[in-house]
Tab-separated table of C-alpha atoms in Angstrom:
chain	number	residue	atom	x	y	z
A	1	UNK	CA	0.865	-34.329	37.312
A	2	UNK	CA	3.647	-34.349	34.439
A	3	UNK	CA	7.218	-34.264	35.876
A	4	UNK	CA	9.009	-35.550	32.965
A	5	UNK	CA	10.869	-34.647	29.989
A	6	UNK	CA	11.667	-37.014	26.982
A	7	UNK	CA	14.017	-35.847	23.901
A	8	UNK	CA	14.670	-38.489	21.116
A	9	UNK	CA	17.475	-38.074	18.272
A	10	UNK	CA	17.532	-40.568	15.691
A	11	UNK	CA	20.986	-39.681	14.222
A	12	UNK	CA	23.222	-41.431	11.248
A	13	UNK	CA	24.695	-44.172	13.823
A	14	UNK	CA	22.508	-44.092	16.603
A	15	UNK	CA	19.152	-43.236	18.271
A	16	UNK	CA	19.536	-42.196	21.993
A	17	UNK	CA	16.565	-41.417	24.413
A	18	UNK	CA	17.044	-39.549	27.909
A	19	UNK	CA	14.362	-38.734	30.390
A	20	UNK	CA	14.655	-35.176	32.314
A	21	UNK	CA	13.082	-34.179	35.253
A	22	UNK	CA	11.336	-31.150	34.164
A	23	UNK	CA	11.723	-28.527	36.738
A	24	UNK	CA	15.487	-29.195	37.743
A	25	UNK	CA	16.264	-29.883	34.124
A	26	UNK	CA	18.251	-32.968	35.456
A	27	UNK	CA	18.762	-35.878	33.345
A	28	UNK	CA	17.680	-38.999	34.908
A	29	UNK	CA	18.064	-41.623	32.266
A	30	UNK	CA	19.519	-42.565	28.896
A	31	UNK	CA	19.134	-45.346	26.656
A	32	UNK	CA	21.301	-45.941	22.890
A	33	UNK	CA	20.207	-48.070	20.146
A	34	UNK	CA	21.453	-48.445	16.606
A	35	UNK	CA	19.805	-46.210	14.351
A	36	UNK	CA	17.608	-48.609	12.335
A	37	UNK	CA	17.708	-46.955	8.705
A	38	UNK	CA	15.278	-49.102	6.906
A	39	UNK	CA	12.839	-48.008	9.391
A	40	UNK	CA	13.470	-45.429	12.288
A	41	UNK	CA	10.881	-46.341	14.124
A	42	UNK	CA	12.336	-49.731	15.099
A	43	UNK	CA	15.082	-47.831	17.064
A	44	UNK	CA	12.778	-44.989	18.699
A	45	UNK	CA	10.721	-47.914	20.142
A	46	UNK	CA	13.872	-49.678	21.738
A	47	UNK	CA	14.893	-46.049	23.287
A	48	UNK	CA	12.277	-45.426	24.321
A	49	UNK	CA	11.908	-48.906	26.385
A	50	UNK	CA	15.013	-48.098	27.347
A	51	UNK	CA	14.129	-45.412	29.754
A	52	UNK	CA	10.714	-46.552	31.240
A	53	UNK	CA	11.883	-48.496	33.985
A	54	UNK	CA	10.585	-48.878	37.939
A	55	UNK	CA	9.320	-45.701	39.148
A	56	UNK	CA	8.231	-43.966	35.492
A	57	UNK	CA	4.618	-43.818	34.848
A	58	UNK	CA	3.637	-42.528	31.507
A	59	UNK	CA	1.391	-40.363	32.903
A	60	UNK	CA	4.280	-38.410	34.577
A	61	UNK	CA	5.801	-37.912	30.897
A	62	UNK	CA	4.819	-33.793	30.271
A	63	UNK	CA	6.120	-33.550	26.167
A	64	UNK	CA	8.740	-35.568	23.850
A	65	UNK	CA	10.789	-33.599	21.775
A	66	UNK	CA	12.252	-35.458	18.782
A	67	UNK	CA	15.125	-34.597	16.550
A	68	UNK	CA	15.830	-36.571	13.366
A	69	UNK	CA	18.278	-36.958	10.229
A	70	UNK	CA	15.449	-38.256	7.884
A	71	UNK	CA	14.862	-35.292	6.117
A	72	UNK	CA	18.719	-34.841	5.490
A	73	UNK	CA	19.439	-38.121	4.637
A	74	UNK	CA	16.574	-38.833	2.329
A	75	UNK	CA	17.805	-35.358	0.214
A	76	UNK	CA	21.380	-36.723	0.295
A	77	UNK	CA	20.371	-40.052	-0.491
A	78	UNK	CA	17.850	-38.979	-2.980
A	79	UNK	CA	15.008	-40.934	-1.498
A	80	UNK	CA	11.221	-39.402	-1.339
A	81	UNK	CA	8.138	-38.772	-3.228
A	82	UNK	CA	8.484	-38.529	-7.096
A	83	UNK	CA	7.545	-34.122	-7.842
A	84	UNK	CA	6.663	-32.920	-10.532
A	85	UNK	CA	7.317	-29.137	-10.356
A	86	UNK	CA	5.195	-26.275	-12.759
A	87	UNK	CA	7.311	-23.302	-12.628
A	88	UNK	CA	4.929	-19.509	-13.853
A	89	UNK	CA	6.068	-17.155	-15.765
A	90	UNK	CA	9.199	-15.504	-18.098
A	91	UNK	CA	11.764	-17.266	-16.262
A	92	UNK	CA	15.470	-18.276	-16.712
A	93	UNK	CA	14.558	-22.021	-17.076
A	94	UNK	CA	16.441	-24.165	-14.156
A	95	UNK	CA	16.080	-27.596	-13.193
A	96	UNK	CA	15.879	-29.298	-10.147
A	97	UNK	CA	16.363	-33.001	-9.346
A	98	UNK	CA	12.601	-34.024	-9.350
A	99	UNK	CA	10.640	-35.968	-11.917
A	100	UNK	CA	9.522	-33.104	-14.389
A	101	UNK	CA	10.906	-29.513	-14.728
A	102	UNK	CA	7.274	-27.699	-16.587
A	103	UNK	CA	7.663	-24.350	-17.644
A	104	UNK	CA	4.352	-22.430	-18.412
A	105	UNK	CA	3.303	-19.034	-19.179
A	106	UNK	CA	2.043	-16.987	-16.266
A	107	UNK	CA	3.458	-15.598	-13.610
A	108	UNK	CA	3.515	-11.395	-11.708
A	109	UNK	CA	5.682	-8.382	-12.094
A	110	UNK	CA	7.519	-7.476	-8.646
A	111	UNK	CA	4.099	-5.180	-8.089
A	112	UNK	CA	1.670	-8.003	-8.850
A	113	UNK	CA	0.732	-7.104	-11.860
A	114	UNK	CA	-0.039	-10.353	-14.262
A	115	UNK	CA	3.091	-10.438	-16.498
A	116	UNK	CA	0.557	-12.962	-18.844
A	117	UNK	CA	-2.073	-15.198	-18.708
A	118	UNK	CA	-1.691	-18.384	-17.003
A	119	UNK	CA	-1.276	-21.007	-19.701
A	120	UNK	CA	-4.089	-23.140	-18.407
A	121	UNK	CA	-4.461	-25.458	-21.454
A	122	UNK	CA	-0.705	-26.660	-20.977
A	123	UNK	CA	-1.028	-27.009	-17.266
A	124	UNK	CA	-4.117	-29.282	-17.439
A	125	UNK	CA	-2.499	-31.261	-21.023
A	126	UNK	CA	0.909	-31.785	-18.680
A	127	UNK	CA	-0.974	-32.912	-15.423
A	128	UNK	CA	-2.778	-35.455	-17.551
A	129	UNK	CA	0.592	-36.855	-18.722
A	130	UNK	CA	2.292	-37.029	-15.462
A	131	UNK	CA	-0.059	-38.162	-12.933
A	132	UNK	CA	0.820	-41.620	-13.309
A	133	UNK	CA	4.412	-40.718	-12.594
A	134	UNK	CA	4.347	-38.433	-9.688
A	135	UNK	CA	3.237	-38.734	-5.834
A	136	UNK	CA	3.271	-35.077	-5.576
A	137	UNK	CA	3.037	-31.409	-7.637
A	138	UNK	CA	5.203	-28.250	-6.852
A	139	UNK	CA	4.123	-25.034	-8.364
A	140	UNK	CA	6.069	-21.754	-7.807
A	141	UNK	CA	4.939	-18.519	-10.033
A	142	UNK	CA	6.984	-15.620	-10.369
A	143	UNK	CA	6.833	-13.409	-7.815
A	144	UNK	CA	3.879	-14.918	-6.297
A	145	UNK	CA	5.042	-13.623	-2.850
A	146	UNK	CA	3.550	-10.665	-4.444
A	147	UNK	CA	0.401	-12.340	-5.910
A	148	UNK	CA	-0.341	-15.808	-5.690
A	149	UNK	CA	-3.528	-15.973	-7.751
A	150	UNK	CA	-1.352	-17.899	-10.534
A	151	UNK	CA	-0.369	-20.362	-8.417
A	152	UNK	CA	-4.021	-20.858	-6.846
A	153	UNK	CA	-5.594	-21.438	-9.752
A	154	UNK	CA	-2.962	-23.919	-10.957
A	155	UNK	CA	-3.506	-25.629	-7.429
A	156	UNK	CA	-7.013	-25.988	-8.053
A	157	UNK	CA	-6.745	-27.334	-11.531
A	158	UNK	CA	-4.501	-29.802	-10.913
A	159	UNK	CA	-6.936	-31.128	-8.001
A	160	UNK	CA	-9.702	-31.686	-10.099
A	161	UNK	CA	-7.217	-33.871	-12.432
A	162	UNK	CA	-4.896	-35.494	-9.964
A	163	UNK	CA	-5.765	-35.622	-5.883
A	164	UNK	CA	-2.385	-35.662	-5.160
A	165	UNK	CA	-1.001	-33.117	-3.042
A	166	UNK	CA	0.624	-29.889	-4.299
A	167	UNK	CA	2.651	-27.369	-2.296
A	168	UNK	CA	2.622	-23.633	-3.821
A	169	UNK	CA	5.860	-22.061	-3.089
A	170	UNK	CA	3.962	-18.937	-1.971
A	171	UNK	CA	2.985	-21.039	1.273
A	172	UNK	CA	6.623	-22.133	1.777
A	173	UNK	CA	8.425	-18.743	1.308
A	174	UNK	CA	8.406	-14.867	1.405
A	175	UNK	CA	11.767	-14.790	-0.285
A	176	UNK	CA	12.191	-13.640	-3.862
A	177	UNK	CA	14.869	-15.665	-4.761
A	178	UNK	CA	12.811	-18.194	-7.647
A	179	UNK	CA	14.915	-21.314	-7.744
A	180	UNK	CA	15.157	-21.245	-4.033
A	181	UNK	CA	11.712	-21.210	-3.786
A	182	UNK	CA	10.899	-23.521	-6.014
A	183	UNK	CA	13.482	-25.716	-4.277
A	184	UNK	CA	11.727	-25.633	-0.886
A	185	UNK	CA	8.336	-26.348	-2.495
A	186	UNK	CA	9.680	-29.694	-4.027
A	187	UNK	CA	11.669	-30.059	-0.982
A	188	UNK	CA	8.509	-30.435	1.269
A	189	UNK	CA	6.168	-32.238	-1.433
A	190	UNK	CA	9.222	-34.768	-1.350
A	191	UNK	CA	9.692	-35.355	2.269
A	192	UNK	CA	6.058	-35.262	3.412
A	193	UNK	CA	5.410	-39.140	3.004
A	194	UNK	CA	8.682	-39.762	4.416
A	195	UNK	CA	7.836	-37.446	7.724
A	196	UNK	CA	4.602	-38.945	8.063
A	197	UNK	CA	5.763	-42.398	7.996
A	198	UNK	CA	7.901	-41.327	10.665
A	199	UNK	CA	5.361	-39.874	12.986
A	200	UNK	CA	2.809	-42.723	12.623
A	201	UNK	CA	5.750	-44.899	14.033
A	202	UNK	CA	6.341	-42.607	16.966
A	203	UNK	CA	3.098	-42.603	17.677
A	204	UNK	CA	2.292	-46.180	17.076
A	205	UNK	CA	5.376	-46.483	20.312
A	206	UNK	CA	3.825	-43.942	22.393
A	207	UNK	CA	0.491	-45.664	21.820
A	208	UNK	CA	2.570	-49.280	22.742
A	209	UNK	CA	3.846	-47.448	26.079
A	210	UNK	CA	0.973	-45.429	27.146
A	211	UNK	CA	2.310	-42.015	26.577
A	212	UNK	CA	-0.515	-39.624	25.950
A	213	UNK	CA	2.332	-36.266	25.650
A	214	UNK	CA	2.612	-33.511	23.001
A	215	UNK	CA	5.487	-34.389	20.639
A	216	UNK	CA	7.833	-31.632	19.330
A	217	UNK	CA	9.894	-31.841	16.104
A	218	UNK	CA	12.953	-29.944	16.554
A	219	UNK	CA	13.686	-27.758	13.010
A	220	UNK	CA	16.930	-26.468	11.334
A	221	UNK	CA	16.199	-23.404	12.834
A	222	UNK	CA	16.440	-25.335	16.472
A	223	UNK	CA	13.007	-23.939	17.174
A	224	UNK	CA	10.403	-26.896	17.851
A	225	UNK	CA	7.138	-27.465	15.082
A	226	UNK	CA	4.329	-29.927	16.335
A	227	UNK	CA	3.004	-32.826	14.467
A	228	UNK	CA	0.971	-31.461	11.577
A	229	UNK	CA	3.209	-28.735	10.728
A	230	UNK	CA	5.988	-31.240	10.359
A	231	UNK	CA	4.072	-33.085	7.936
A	232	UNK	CA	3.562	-30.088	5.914
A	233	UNK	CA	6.384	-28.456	6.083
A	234	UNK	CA	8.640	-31.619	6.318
A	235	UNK	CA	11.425	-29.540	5.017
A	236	UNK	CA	12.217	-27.485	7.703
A	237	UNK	CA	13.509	-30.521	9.741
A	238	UNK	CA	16.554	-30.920	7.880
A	239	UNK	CA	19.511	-30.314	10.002
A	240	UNK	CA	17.261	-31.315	12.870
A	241	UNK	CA	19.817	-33.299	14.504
A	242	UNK	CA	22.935	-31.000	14.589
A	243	UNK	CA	20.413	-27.711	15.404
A	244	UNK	CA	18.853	-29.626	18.688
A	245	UNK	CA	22.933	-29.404	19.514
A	246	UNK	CA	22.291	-25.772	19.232
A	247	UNK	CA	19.902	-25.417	21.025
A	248	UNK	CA	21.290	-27.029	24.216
A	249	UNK	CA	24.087	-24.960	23.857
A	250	UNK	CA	22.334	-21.723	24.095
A	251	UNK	CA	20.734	-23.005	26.772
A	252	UNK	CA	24.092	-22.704	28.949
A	253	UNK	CA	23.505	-18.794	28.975
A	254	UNK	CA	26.782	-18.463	27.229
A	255	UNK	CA	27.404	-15.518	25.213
A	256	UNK	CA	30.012	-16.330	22.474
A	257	UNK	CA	30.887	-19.913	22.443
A	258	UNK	CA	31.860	-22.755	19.497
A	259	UNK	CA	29.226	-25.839	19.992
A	260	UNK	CA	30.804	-29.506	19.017
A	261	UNK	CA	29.045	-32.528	18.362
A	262	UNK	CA	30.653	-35.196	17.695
A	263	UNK	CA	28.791	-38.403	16.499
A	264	UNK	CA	28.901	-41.356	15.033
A	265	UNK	CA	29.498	-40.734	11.507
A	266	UNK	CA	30.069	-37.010	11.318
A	267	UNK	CA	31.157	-33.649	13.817
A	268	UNK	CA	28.908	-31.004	13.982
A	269	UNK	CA	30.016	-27.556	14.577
A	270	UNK	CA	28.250	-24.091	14.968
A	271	UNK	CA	28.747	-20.401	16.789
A	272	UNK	CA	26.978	-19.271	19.625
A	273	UNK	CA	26.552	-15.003	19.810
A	274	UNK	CA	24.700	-13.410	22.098
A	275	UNK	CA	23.693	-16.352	23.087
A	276	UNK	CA	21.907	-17.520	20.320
A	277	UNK	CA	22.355	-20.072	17.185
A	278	UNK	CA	24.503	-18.472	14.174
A	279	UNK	CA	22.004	-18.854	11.242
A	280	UNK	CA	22.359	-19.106	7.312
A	281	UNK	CA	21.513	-15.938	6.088
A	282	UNK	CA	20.107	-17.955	2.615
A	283	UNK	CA	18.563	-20.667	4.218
A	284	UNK	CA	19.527	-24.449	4.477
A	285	UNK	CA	21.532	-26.186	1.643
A	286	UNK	CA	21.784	-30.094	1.416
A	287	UNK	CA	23.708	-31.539	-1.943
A	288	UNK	CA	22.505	-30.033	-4.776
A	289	UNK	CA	19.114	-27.861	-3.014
A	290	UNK	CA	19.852	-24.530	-2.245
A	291	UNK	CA	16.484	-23.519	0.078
A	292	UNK	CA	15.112	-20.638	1.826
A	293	UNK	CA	14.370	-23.467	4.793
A	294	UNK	CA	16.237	-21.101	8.028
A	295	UNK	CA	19.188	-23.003	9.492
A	296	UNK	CA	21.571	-22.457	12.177
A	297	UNK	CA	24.518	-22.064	9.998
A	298	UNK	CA	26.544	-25.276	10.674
A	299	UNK	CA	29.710	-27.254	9.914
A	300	UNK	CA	29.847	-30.695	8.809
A	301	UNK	CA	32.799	-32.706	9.042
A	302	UNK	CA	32.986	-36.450	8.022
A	303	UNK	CA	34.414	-38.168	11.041
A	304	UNK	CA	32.668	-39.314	14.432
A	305	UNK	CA	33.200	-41.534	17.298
A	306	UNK	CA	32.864	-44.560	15.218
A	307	UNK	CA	35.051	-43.409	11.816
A	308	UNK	CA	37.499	-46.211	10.668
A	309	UNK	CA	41.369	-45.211	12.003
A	310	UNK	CA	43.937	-47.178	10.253
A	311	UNK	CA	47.172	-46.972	11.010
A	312	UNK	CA	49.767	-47.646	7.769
A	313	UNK	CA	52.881	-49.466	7.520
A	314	UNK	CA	54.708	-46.189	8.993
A	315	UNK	CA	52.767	-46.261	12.047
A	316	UNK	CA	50.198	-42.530	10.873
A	317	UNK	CA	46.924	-42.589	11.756
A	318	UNK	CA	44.608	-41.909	9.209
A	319	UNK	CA	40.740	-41.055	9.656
A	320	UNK	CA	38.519	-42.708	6.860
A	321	UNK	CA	35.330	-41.650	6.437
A	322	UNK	CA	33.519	-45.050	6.523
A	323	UNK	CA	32.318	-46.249	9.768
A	324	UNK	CA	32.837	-49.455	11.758
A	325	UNK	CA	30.505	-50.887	14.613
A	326	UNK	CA	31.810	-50.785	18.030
A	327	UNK	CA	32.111	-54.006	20.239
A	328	UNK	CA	29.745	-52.607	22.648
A	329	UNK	CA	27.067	-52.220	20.410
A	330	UNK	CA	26.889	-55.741	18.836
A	331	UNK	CA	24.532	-58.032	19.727
């Protein structure tokens, strides 16, 4: 019989780990470890330790919900799978921060009708160029939310050149906004190695500890996405961290409130009404990706429990927005 509850949060500074009695929702344990950036995993596994002590079986462990800056950080920090993105149709040309920018003839009017042939020669030339230079394809057609058969067909050519994977923006979005869409198709091509990096390591801990549990990614949205979808869709766990926040706070039955977290490096802030999660009416924006990812519309500040405070010669306090280790948490 489960009685258990874990939730994980791997955030800029730290990872903490608590263990929650299921039914009373009462939190029994905690455990803090630095956030190990080079590899996350590292620091799950030493939270995680942290909380199985006498009287914990892993057996009694129900789920494990897990909420993560990767995604966020690897955007901001420009990290991820190299994309090559084909972009359909008559198109103002944009470009995006990934490896190529391609655009091709193809594409649908906003009824579906094909606007032109698919320029199939160019796709298949251009794969044959790139695919020693990319991890990953993109391909977003206009208005393919109407009809995707552009973007199919270019999916299944580039497989029989390159096995790589490619995310159709179609899949990704029912917004007509292009760039946006196009965005959120890199987006998750980019982050999926990344994500399932992560995952293995969680699971390599849980394997290490004995916990047999479902595992729940919590997403922007502060809804939870299980394993596989994660990997897909790696995208929609940006602003993971600050929307689990979010989440707890609508759990209070609260109508209209203002939800603060304050970390380590930064302060998260967001609006409860009627009880539920403001959200970003277009979608989640980190740096220079605007996405049609849904997001609890948030506020990030640069300053956290552990921000440098120097005081000058006149005796004012000044918040910097570098960081400094606590005592406490030296070893």
């Amino acid at each position: 019989m489960t009685r258990y509850t874990i939730g994980i949060d791997t955030g800029g500074t730290y990872t903490d780990a608590v263990l929650m009695e299921t039914a009373s929702r009462r939190l029994l344990r905690w455990s803090k470890e630095a956030t190990t950036h080079h590899d996350l995993g590292i620091g799950v596994d030493r939270a995680l330790r942290g909380l199985f002590r006498e009287g914990v079986r892993p057996e009694e462990i129900g789920r494990l919900s897990v909420s993560t800056t990767l995604a966020t950080n690897a955007v901001v920090e420009g990290r991820g799978a190299r994309v090559g993105l084909f972009v359909l149709g008559i198109v103002r040309h944009f470009k995006l921060p990934v490896v190529a920018n391609v655009f091709l003839k193809g594409g649908h009017d906003i009824t579906g009708r094909e606007e032109q042939p698919l320029d199939i020669e160019g796709l298949v030339d251009t794969v044959q160029g790139l695919k020693n230079e990319v991890d990953a394809y993109a391909v977003c057609g206009a208005m393919a939310i109407r009809n995707p058969t552009h973007e199919l067909v270019a999916e299944k050519a580039i497989a029989m050149i390159d096995p790589k994977p490619v995310f159709c923006s179609h899949r990704v979005s029912d917004h007509p906004g292009m760039k946006e869409r196009a965005a959120t198709a890199c987006l998750h091509a980019r982050l999926m190695p990344l994500m399932e990096n992560f995952l293995a390591s969680i699971r390599s801990s849980m394997d290490r500890l004995g916990l047999a549990c479902p595992v729940t990614l919590i997403c922007g949205n502060g809804q939870g996405t299980g394993l596989e979808e994660a990997v897909q869709r790696a995208a929609v766990t940006m602003a993971s961290g600050p929307a689990a926040t979010a989440r707890f706070g609508a759990s209070t039955g609260i109508g209209t409130a203002l939800v603060v977290d304050v970390g380590g490096t930064t302060t998260d802030v967001c609006m409860l009404r009627d009880g539920q999660p403001v959200m970003r009416r277009e979608g989640c924006r980190i740096g220079p990706w605007q996405t049609h990812v849904e997001a609890i519309d948030m506020y990030t500040a640069a300053g956290g429990g552990d921000s440098h405070v120097v005081c000058d010669s006149r005796g004012n306090l000044r918040l910097e927005k570098t960081r400094v280790q606590p005592l406490a948490m030296t070893r």
